[in-house]
Each structure stands twice: as C-alpha cells, then as structure tokens.
Amino acid sequence: EAGVAQSPRYKIIEKRQSVAFWCNPISGHATLYWYQQILGQGPKLLIQFQNNGVVDDSQLPKDRFSAERLKGVDSTLKIQPAKLEDSAVYLCASSSRQGARTGELFFGEGSRLTVL
Amino acid sequence: GESVGLHLPTLSVQEGDNSIINCAYSNSASDYFIWYKQESGKGPQFIIDIRSNMDKRQGQRVTVLLNKTVKHLSLQIAATQPGDSAVYFCAENTGGFKTIFGAGTRLFVKA
C-alpha cells in the first residue's frame, strides 16, 4: 500500500514570496491533516479535512496560509506571503475514520521550508 | 508543555536495556493517548495507542501506561535496540477527532 506522498521535499524562498505544498493521502482515507513542525518541537495542527470539508482550522494563520482539498483526495497548502517564522517542516497526514477517532495517523515525509 | 527550540529532553540508554519515556498531558477529557516515533528526516510513525478507560496496553516490545490521576503517560521499550534511536512524541486525541502532539523526547541508544 502506497504511503502519504508529499512534494516538494525541500523549498527555499525569500520572505514575502509564496510557496505551495502538495499532498496525496493514502487511498480511501477520508481525513487529511496538515501539521507544521518547527525544529525541536512537536507537530502543530494547522488544518484538518474530512473528505473535502474543513473540520478544524483554528490554528491556521488565515491572513497568509490557505489550504484546499478538492474532490476529497489531494490537498495543497499555500503560504503567501511567507515570513521568516514560517521556516518549518510541513507534514501531511491521513487517517481512516476510525484512525481519526483513535489518533492513528499516517504521515508523509514532510516538506522542509526555509524562508530567508 | 511543549519544548522550545532545540532543547528536547534526552534519554540515553545502553543497548539491551529497557527505556522509559514519560509524558504529561493536560486534557483530562481526551479519549485516546498515542505514542509516535520520528526518525531524522521522516514523518512521525504511529507506535501504539491506549484508550482513556485503560491503564496499560502492550505491543511488540512496547508497553504504554496511563495514569489519569496525575495525567501521566509513559512508553516502555524492552531490550532497546540501536534502531529505536529517534524522537518520541506523545499525543492525545481530543473530542472532535483532533490529534494534538506534546513535547518530544530524544532517545539515544548506545551500542
């Protein structure tokens, strides 16, 4: 079974530029998550989708971050304009409905963003 | 609370010894508690979970203990191996199906 796919793996941009990350979840997983992981910290939930609807985006900085999950499968996370403090690894995860209840998430390898 | 910057709590154990990694949680209403392992350059990997109505659960070489009285969770790894070297995160699944991660602990296994 293929895992969660993310791209790009690495991205370096200057502040005020924009960037987009893509995620393809495990086939059949209804729930998709974007987490931000700053170096030395635990992952922080940015947004959670159930199919193509947003379940929680309370921690998403909506003035600069946006995310969508068209057709309930792939998802993109965009940052515009980027700030220095956005430097982090952006992790995408997916889960089944049962996994969403128990906390059994499957993560991709992440997209590492460096903002200069 | 969460660790800040690069100063993750660190546990160093000898290969073959048992490891115990501890975690304090804050939300007494959480339904599930989970442990994840994160190797360098990879995403977190699910290890084991425990429901709030249990106090102990065993997996392969791992045991999770839950003490709701003091809001404490621990992960015990038996016969620790070099491949167990990683950062370990506890997480809790709150109402609304949100999985919130806590502070990590870096485990070093000495050969």
PDB file of C-alpha atoms in Angstrom:
ATOM      1  CA  GLU A   1       0.000   0.000   0.000  1.00  0.00           C
ATOM      2  CA  ALA A   2       1.424   3.375  -1.006  1.00  0.00           C
ATOM      3  CA  GLY A   3       2.002   5.848   1.790  1.00  0.00           C
ATOM      4  CA  VAL A   4       1.270   9.544   2.018  1.00  0.00           C
ATOM      5  CA  ALA A   5       3.086  11.397  -0.742  1.00  0.00           C
ATOM      6  CA  GLN A   6       4.279  14.989  -0.376  1.00  0.00           C
ATOM      7  CA  SER A   7       6.129  17.387  -2.630  1.00  0.00           C
ATOM      8  CA  PRO A   8       8.401  19.195  -2.819  1.00  0.00           C
ATOM      9  CA  ARG A   9      10.689  17.700  -0.163  1.00  0.00           C
ATOM     10  CA  TYR A  10      12.669  20.915   0.162  1.00  0.00           C
ATOM     11  CA  LYS A  11      11.976  24.529  -0.703  1.00  0.00           C
ATOM     12  CA  ILE A  12      13.988  27.675  -0.096  1.00  0.00           C
ATOM     13  CA  ILE A  13      12.340  31.054  -0.676  1.00  0.00           C
ATOM     14  CA  GLU A  14      12.821  34.639   0.365  1.00  0.00           C
ATOM     15  CA  LYS A  15      10.437  36.344   2.748  1.00  0.00           C
ATOM     16  CA  ARG A  16       7.317  37.774   1.132  1.00  0.00           C
ATOM     17  CA  GLN A  17       7.434  35.155  -1.630  1.00  0.00           C
ATOM     18  CA  SER A  18       4.789  32.467  -1.969  1.00  0.00           C
ATOM     19  CA  VAL A  19       5.040  28.690  -1.805  1.00  0.00           C
ATOM     20  CA  ALA A  20       2.707  25.747  -2.262  1.00  0.00           C
ATOM     21  CA  PHE A  21       2.910  22.206  -0.937  1.00  0.00           C
ATOM     22  CA  TRP A  22       1.067  19.207  -2.301  1.00  0.00           C
ATOM     23  CA  CYS A  23      -0.147  16.074  -0.555  1.00  0.00           C
ATOM     24  CA  ASN A  24      -1.656  12.829  -1.806  1.00  0.00           C
ATOM     25  CA  PRO A  25      -3.104  10.783   1.069  1.00  0.00           C
ATOM     26  CA  ILE A  26      -3.423   7.033   1.398  1.00  0.00           C
ATOM     27  CA  SER A  27      -6.158   5.764  -0.875  1.00  0.00           C
ATOM     28  CA  GLY A  28      -9.506   5.615   0.887  1.00  0.00           C
ATOM     29  CA  HIS A  29      -8.527   7.796   3.828  1.00  0.00           C
ATOM     30  CA  ALA A  30     -11.254  10.334   4.413  1.00  0.00           C
ATOM     31  CA  THR A  31      -9.371  12.541   6.869  1.00  0.00           C
ATOM     32  CA  LEU A  32      -6.396  14.654   5.866  1.00  0.00           C
ATOM     33  CA  TYR A  33      -4.263  16.842   8.119  1.00  0.00           C
ATOM     34  CA  TRP A  34      -1.595  19.497   7.676  1.00  0.00           C
ATOM     35  CA  TYR A  35       0.810  19.940  10.561  1.00  0.00           C
ATOM     36  CA  GLN A  36       3.626  22.453  10.988  1.00  0.00           C
ATOM     37  CA  GLN A  37       6.733  21.220  12.781  1.00  0.00           C
ATOM     38  CA  ILE A  38       9.270  23.811  13.839  1.00  0.00           C
ATOM     39  CA  LEU A  39      12.731  22.452  14.608  1.00  0.00           C
ATOM     40  CA  GLY A  40      12.847  20.901  18.079  1.00  0.00           C
ATOM     41  CA  GLN A  41       9.089  20.979  18.609  1.00  0.00           C
ATOM     42  CA  GLY A  42       6.168  18.628  18.198  1.00  0.00           C
ATOM     43  CA  PRO A  43       3.903  18.879  15.157  1.00  0.00           C
ATOM     44  CA  LYS A  44       1.245  21.594  15.422  1.00  0.00           C
ATOM     45  CA  LEU A  45      -2.093  21.002  13.698  1.00  0.00           C
ATOM     46  CA  LEU A  46      -2.855  23.670  11.090  1.00  0.00           C
ATOM     47  CA  ILE A  47      -5.925  22.286   9.376  1.00  0.00           C
ATOM     48  CA  GLN A  48      -7.954  19.079   9.258  1.00  0.00           C
ATOM     49  CA  PHE A  49     -10.238  17.971   6.428  1.00  0.00           C
ATOM     50  CA  GLN A  50     -12.951  15.336   6.455  1.00  0.00           C
ATOM     51  CA  ASN A  51     -13.421  14.456   2.783  1.00  0.00           C
ATOM     52  CA  ASN A  52     -13.353  17.936   1.189  1.00  0.00           C
ATOM     53  CA  GLY A  53     -14.801  19.824   4.159  1.00  0.00           C
ATOM     54  CA  VAL A  54     -12.788  21.623   6.824  1.00  0.00           C
ATOM     55  CA  VAL A  55     -13.164  20.096  10.296  1.00  0.00           C
ATOM     56  CA  ASP A  56     -10.754  22.389  12.124  1.00  0.00           C
ATOM     57  CA  ASP A  57      -8.604  25.302  11.005  1.00  0.00           C
ATOM     58  CA  SER A  58      -8.417  27.190  14.294  1.00  0.00           C
ATOM     59  CA  GLN A  59      -4.590  27.237  14.264  1.00  0.00           C
ATOM     60  CA  LEU A  60      -4.208  28.231  10.601  1.00  0.00           C
ATOM     61  CA  PRO A  61      -2.907  31.817  10.146  1.00  0.00           C
ATOM     62  CA  LYS A  62      -5.574  32.684   7.637  1.00  0.00           C
ATOM     63  CA  ASP A  63      -4.057  36.004   6.659  1.00  0.00           C
ATOM     64  CA  ARG A  64      -1.235  34.153   4.897  1.00  0.00           C
ATOM     65  CA  PHE A  65      -1.998  30.430   4.867  1.00  0.00           C
ATOM     66  CA  SER A  66      -4.656  28.698   2.803  1.00  0.00           C
ATOM     67  CA  ALA A  67      -5.436  25.058   2.130  1.00  0.00           C
ATOM     68  CA  GLU A  68      -7.849  23.178  -0.031  1.00  0.00           C
ATOM     69  CA  ARG A  69      -8.794  19.599  -0.694  1.00  0.00           C
ATOM     70  CA  LEU A  70     -10.596  19.440  -3.974  1.00  0.00           C
ATOM     71  CA  LYS A  71     -12.606  16.299  -4.698  1.00  0.00           C
ATOM     72  CA  GLY A  72     -11.745  14.945  -1.250  1.00  0.00           C
ATOM     73  CA  VAL A  73      -8.411  13.450  -2.289  1.00  0.00           C
ATOM     74  CA  ASP A  74      -5.266  15.557  -2.902  1.00  0.00           C
ATOM     75  CA  SER A  75      -4.618  18.698  -0.919  1.00  0.00           C
ATOM     76  CA  THR A  76      -2.495  21.812  -1.309  1.00  0.00           C
ATOM     77  CA  LEU A  77      -1.235  24.157   1.385  1.00  0.00           C
ATOM     78  CA  LYS A  78      -0.200  27.644   0.310  1.00  0.00           C
ATOM     79  CA  ILE A  79       1.697  30.365   2.126  1.00  0.00           C
ATOM     80  CA  GLN A  80       1.559  33.905   0.740  1.00  0.00           C
ATOM     81  CA  PRO A  81       3.463  35.976   1.711  1.00  0.00           C
ATOM     82  CA  ALA A  82       5.975  33.903   3.654  1.00  0.00           C
ATOM     83  CA  LYS A  83       7.622  35.160   6.835  1.00  0.00           C
ATOM     84  CA  LEU A  84      10.880  34.075   8.428  1.00  0.00           C
ATOM     85  CA  GLU A  85       8.972  32.291  11.205  1.00  0.00           C
ATOM     86  CA  ASP A  86       7.290  30.048   8.643  1.00  0.00           C
ATOM     87  CA  SER A  87      10.533  28.095   8.297  1.00  0.00           C
ATOM     88  CA  ALA A  88       9.499  24.592   9.329  1.00  0.00           C
ATOM     89  CA  VAL A  89       8.640  21.139   8.064  1.00  0.00           C
ATOM     90  CA  TYR A  90       5.089  20.887   6.765  1.00  0.00           C
ATOM     91  CA  LEU A  91       3.722  17.426   7.396  1.00  0.00           C
ATOM     92  CA  CYS A  92       0.706  15.962   5.702  1.00  0.00           C
ATOM     93  CA  ALA A  93      -1.075  13.028   7.317  1.00  0.00           C
ATOM     94  CA  SER A  94      -4.155  10.981   6.573  1.00  0.00           C
ATOM     95  CA  SER A  95      -6.317   8.582   8.502  1.00  0.00           C
ATOM     96  CA  SER A  96      -9.349   6.376   8.175  1.00  0.00           C
ATOM     97  CA  ARG A  97     -12.483   7.409  10.071  1.00  0.00           C
ATOM     98  CA  GLN A  98     -11.527   5.007  12.860  1.00  0.00           C
ATOM     99  CA  GLY A  99      -7.986   6.315  12.850  1.00  0.00           C
ATOM    100  CA  ALA A 100      -9.239   9.876  13.187  1.00  0.00           C
ATOM    101  CA  ARG A 101     -11.021   8.811  16.377  1.00  0.00           C
ATOM    102  CA  THR A 102      -8.092   6.934  17.899  1.00  0.00           C
ATOM    103  CA  GLY A 103      -5.296   9.176  16.684  1.00  0.00           C
ATOM    104  CA  GLU A 104      -3.711   6.654  14.309  1.00  0.00           C
ATOM    105  CA  LEU A 105      -2.399   8.951  11.616  1.00  0.00           C
ATOM    106  CA  PHE A 106      -0.128   8.097   8.691  1.00  0.00           C
ATOM    107  CA  PHE A 107       2.391  10.823   7.880  1.00  0.00           C
ATOM    108  CA  GLY A 108       4.291  11.718   4.765  1.00  0.00           C
ATOM    109  CA  GLU A 109       7.978  12.570   4.920  1.00  0.00           C
ATOM    110  CA  GLY A 110       7.252  16.276   5.009  1.00  0.00           C
ATOM    111  CA  SER A 111       8.189  19.364   3.025  1.00  0.00           C
ATOM    112  CA  ARG A 112      11.006  21.371   4.577  1.00  0.00           C
ATOM    113  CA  LEU A 113      10.608  25.117   4.036  1.00  0.00           C
ATOM    114  CA  THR A 114      13.414  27.595   4.615  1.00  0.00           C
ATOM    115  CA  VAL A 115      12.499  31.295   4.434  1.00  0.00           C
ATOM    116  CA  LEU A 116      15.469  33.649   4.027  1.00  0.00           C
TER     117      LEU A 116
ATOM    118  CA  GLY B   1       4.071  21.978  27.773  1.00  0.00           C
ATOM    119  CA  GLU B   2       5.945  21.989  24.525  1.00  0.00           C
ATOM    120  CA  SER B   3       9.714  22.033  24.320  1.00  0.00           C
ATOM    121  CA  VAL B   4      11.142  25.189  22.842  1.00  0.00           C
ATOM    122  CA  GLY B   5      13.971  25.440  20.341  1.00  0.00           C
ATOM    123  CA  LEU B   6      16.495  22.663  20.109  1.00  0.00           C
ATOM    124  CA  HIS B   7      16.483  21.597  23.744  1.00  0.00           C
ATOM    125  CA  LEU B   8      14.498  18.399  23.579  1.00  0.00           C
ATOM    126  CA  PRO B   9      14.616  16.274  26.719  1.00  0.00           C
ATOM    127  CA  THR B  10      17.075  13.478  26.070  1.00  0.00           C
ATOM    128  CA  LEU B  11      17.262   9.923  27.295  1.00  0.00           C
ATOM    129  CA  SER B  12      20.399   7.881  26.752  1.00  0.00           C
ATOM    130  CA  VAL B  13      20.295   4.115  27.309  1.00  0.00           C
ATOM    131  CA  GLN B  14      22.582   1.176  26.734  1.00  0.00           C
ATOM    132  CA  GLU B  15      21.646  -1.272  24.022  1.00  0.00           C
ATOM    133  CA  GLY B  16      19.686  -4.125  25.547  1.00  0.00           C
ATOM    134  CA  ASP B  17      18.413  -2.096  28.497  1.00  0.00           C
ATOM    135  CA  ASN B  18      14.799  -1.058  28.926  1.00  0.00           C
ATOM    136  CA  SER B  19      13.785   2.545  28.130  1.00  0.00           C
ATOM    137  CA  ILE B  20      11.051   4.547  29.798  1.00  0.00           C
ATOM    138  CA  ILE B  21       9.856   7.747  28.166  1.00  0.00           C
ATOM    139  CA  ASN B  22       7.453   9.951  30.092  1.00  0.00           C
ATOM    140  CA  CYS B  23       4.853  12.488  29.101  1.00  0.00           C
ATOM    141  CA  ALA B  24       2.450  14.752  30.956  1.00  0.00           C
ATOM    142  CA  TYR B  25      -0.826  15.631  29.271  1.00  0.00           C
ATOM    143  CA  SER B  26      -3.251  18.406  30.027  1.00  0.00           C
ATOM    144  CA  ASN B  27      -6.704  17.500  28.735  1.00  0.00           C
ATOM    145  CA  SER B  28      -8.499  15.124  31.082  1.00  0.00           C
ATOM    146  CA  ALA B  29     -11.293  14.783  28.511  1.00  0.00           C
ATOM    147  CA  SER B  30      -9.057  13.196  25.849  1.00  0.00           C
ATOM    148  CA  ASP B  31     -10.317   9.815  24.700  1.00  0.00           C
ATOM    149  CA  TYR B  32      -7.152   8.270  23.288  1.00  0.00           C
ATOM    150  CA  PHE B  33      -3.462   8.723  24.012  1.00  0.00           C
ATOM    151  CA  ILE B  34      -0.888   7.841  21.414  1.00  0.00           C
ATOM    152  CA  TRP B  35       2.863   7.428  21.044  1.00  0.00           C
ATOM    153  CA  TYR B  36       4.698   8.289  17.837  1.00  0.00           C
ATOM    154  CA  LYS B  37       8.303   7.709  16.788  1.00  0.00           C
ATOM    155  CA  GLN B  38      10.058  10.180  14.484  1.00  0.00           C
ATOM    156  CA  GLU B  39      13.360   9.355  12.844  1.00  0.00           C
ATOM    157  CA  SER B  40      15.531  12.069  11.349  1.00  0.00           C
ATOM    158  CA  GLY B  41      14.150  13.375   8.069  1.00  0.00           C
ATOM    159  CA  LYS B  42      10.935  11.389   8.308  1.00  0.00           C
ATOM    160  CA  GLY B  43       7.387  11.961   9.412  1.00  0.00           C
ATOM    161  CA  PRO B  44       6.117  10.621  12.753  1.00  0.00           C
ATOM    162  CA  GLN B  45       5.228   6.941  12.801  1.00  0.00           C
ATOM    163  CA  PHE B  46       2.411   5.525  14.945  1.00  0.00           C
ATOM    164  CA  ILE B  47       3.626   3.108  17.620  1.00  0.00           C
ATOM    165  CA  ILE B  48       0.755   2.362  19.982  1.00  0.00           C
ATOM    166  CA  ASP B  49      -2.357   3.912  21.446  1.00  0.00           C
ATOM    167  CA  ILE B  50      -4.336   3.488  24.635  1.00  0.00           C
ATOM    168  CA  ARG B  51      -7.921   4.367  25.355  1.00  0.00           C
ATOM    169  CA  SER B  52      -8.687   6.513  28.366  1.00  0.00           C
ATOM    170  CA  ASN B  53     -10.580   3.692  30.114  1.00  0.00           C
ATOM    171  CA  MET B  54      -7.449   1.531  30.205  1.00  0.00           C
ATOM    172  CA  ASP B  55      -4.290   1.881  32.285  1.00  0.00           C
ATOM    173  CA  LYS B  56      -1.950  -0.456  30.412  1.00  0.00           C
ATOM    174  CA  ARG B  57      -1.544  -1.765  26.898  1.00  0.00           C
ATOM    175  CA  GLN B  58       1.194  -3.928  25.455  1.00  0.00           C
ATOM    176  CA  GLY B  59       2.525  -4.211  21.935  1.00  0.00           C
ATOM    177  CA  GLN B  60       5.582  -5.782  20.445  1.00  0.00           C
ATOM    178  CA  ARG B  61       8.454  -4.772  22.798  1.00  0.00           C
ATOM    179  CA  VAL B  62       6.476  -1.706  23.903  1.00  0.00           C
ATOM    180  CA  THR B  63       4.125  -1.033  26.795  1.00  0.00           C
ATOM    181  CA  VAL B  64       2.134   2.120  27.377  1.00  0.00           C
ATOM    182  CA  LEU B  65       0.968   3.061  30.866  1.00  0.00           C
ATOM    183  CA  LEU B  66      -1.692   5.652  31.570  1.00  0.00           C
ATOM    184  CA  ASN B  67      -2.173   7.289  34.971  1.00  0.00           C
ATOM    185  CA  LYS B  68      -5.202   9.521  34.758  1.00  0.00           C
ATOM    186  CA  THR B  69      -4.930  10.624  38.367  1.00  0.00           C
ATOM    187  CA  VAL B  70      -1.741  12.550  37.681  1.00  0.00           C
ATOM    188  CA  LYS B  71      -2.283  12.936  33.914  1.00  0.00           C
ATOM    189  CA  HIS B  72       0.818  10.960  33.067  1.00  0.00           C
ATOM    190  CA  LEU B  73       1.619   8.697  30.145  1.00  0.00           C
ATOM    191  CA  SER B  74       4.707   6.550  29.696  1.00  0.00           C
ATOM    192  CA  LEU B  75       6.181   4.389  26.962  1.00  0.00           C
ATOM    193  CA  GLN B  76       8.359   1.473  27.935  1.00  0.00           C
ATOM    194  CA  ILE B  77      10.606  -0.111  25.320  1.00  0.00           C
ATOM    195  CA  ALA B  78      12.043  -3.503  26.206  1.00  0.00           C
ATOM    196  CA  ALA B  79      15.538  -4.548  25.145  1.00  0.00           C
ATOM    197  CA  THR B  80      16.240  -1.242  23.426  1.00  0.00           C
ATOM    198  CA  GLN B  81      17.987  -1.546  20.070  1.00  0.00           C
ATOM    199  CA  PRO B  82      20.014   0.970  18.006  1.00  0.00           C
ATOM    200  CA  GLY B  83      17.073   1.217  15.610  1.00  0.00           C
ATOM    201  CA  ASP B  84      14.986   2.639  18.450  1.00  0.00           C
ATOM    202  CA  SER B  85      17.053   5.842  18.404  1.00  0.00           C
ATOM    203  CA  ALA B  86      14.611   8.593  17.461  1.00  0.00           C
ATOM    204  CA  VAL B  87      12.440  11.343  18.879  1.00  0.00           C
ATOM    205  CA  TYR B  88       9.319  10.053  20.615  1.00  0.00           C
ATOM    206  CA  PHE B  89       6.152  12.142  20.873  1.00  0.00           C
ATOM    207  CA  CYS B  90       3.106  11.585  22.980  1.00  0.00           C
ATOM    208  CA  ALA B  91      -0.180  12.783  21.549  1.00  0.00           C
ATOM    209  CA  GLU B  92      -3.785  12.960  22.659  1.00  0.00           C
ATOM    210  CA  ASN B  93      -6.932  12.691  20.651  1.00  0.00           C
ATOM    211  CA  THR B  94      -9.375  15.227  21.920  1.00  0.00           C
ATOM    212  CA  GLY B  95     -13.064  15.492  21.277  1.00  0.00           C
ATOM    213  CA  GLY B  96     -13.690  16.412  17.664  1.00  0.00           C
ATOM    214  CA  PHE B  97     -11.154  13.868  16.419  1.00  0.00           C
ATOM    215  CA  LYS B  98      -8.194  16.264  16.782  1.00  0.00           C
ATOM    216  CA  THR B  99      -4.791  14.729  17.470  1.00  0.00           C
ATOM    217  CA  ILE B 100      -2.577  17.110  19.420  1.00  0.00           C
ATOM    218  CA  PHE B 101       1.122  16.411  19.879  1.00  0.00           C
ATOM    219  CA  GLY B 102       3.068  17.108  23.029  1.00  0.00           C
ATOM    220  CA  ALA B 103       6.740  17.660  23.667  1.00  0.00           C
ATOM    221  CA  GLY B 104       9.188  15.131  22.271  1.00  0.00           C
ATOM    222  CA  THR B 105      11.942  13.145  23.935  1.00  0.00           C
ATOM    223  CA  ARG B 106      15.095  12.222  22.057  1.00  0.00           C
ATOM    224  CA  LEU B 107      16.224   8.652  22.713  1.00  0.00           C
ATOM    225  CA  PHE B 108      19.886   7.764  22.164  1.00  0.00           C
ATOM    226  CA  VAL B 109      20.838   4.101  22.224  1.00  0.00           C
ATOM    227  CA  LYS B 110      24.487   3.408  22.984  1.00  0.00           C
ATOM    228  CA  ALA B 111      25.986   0.298  21.460  1.00  0.00           C
TER     229      ALA B 111
END
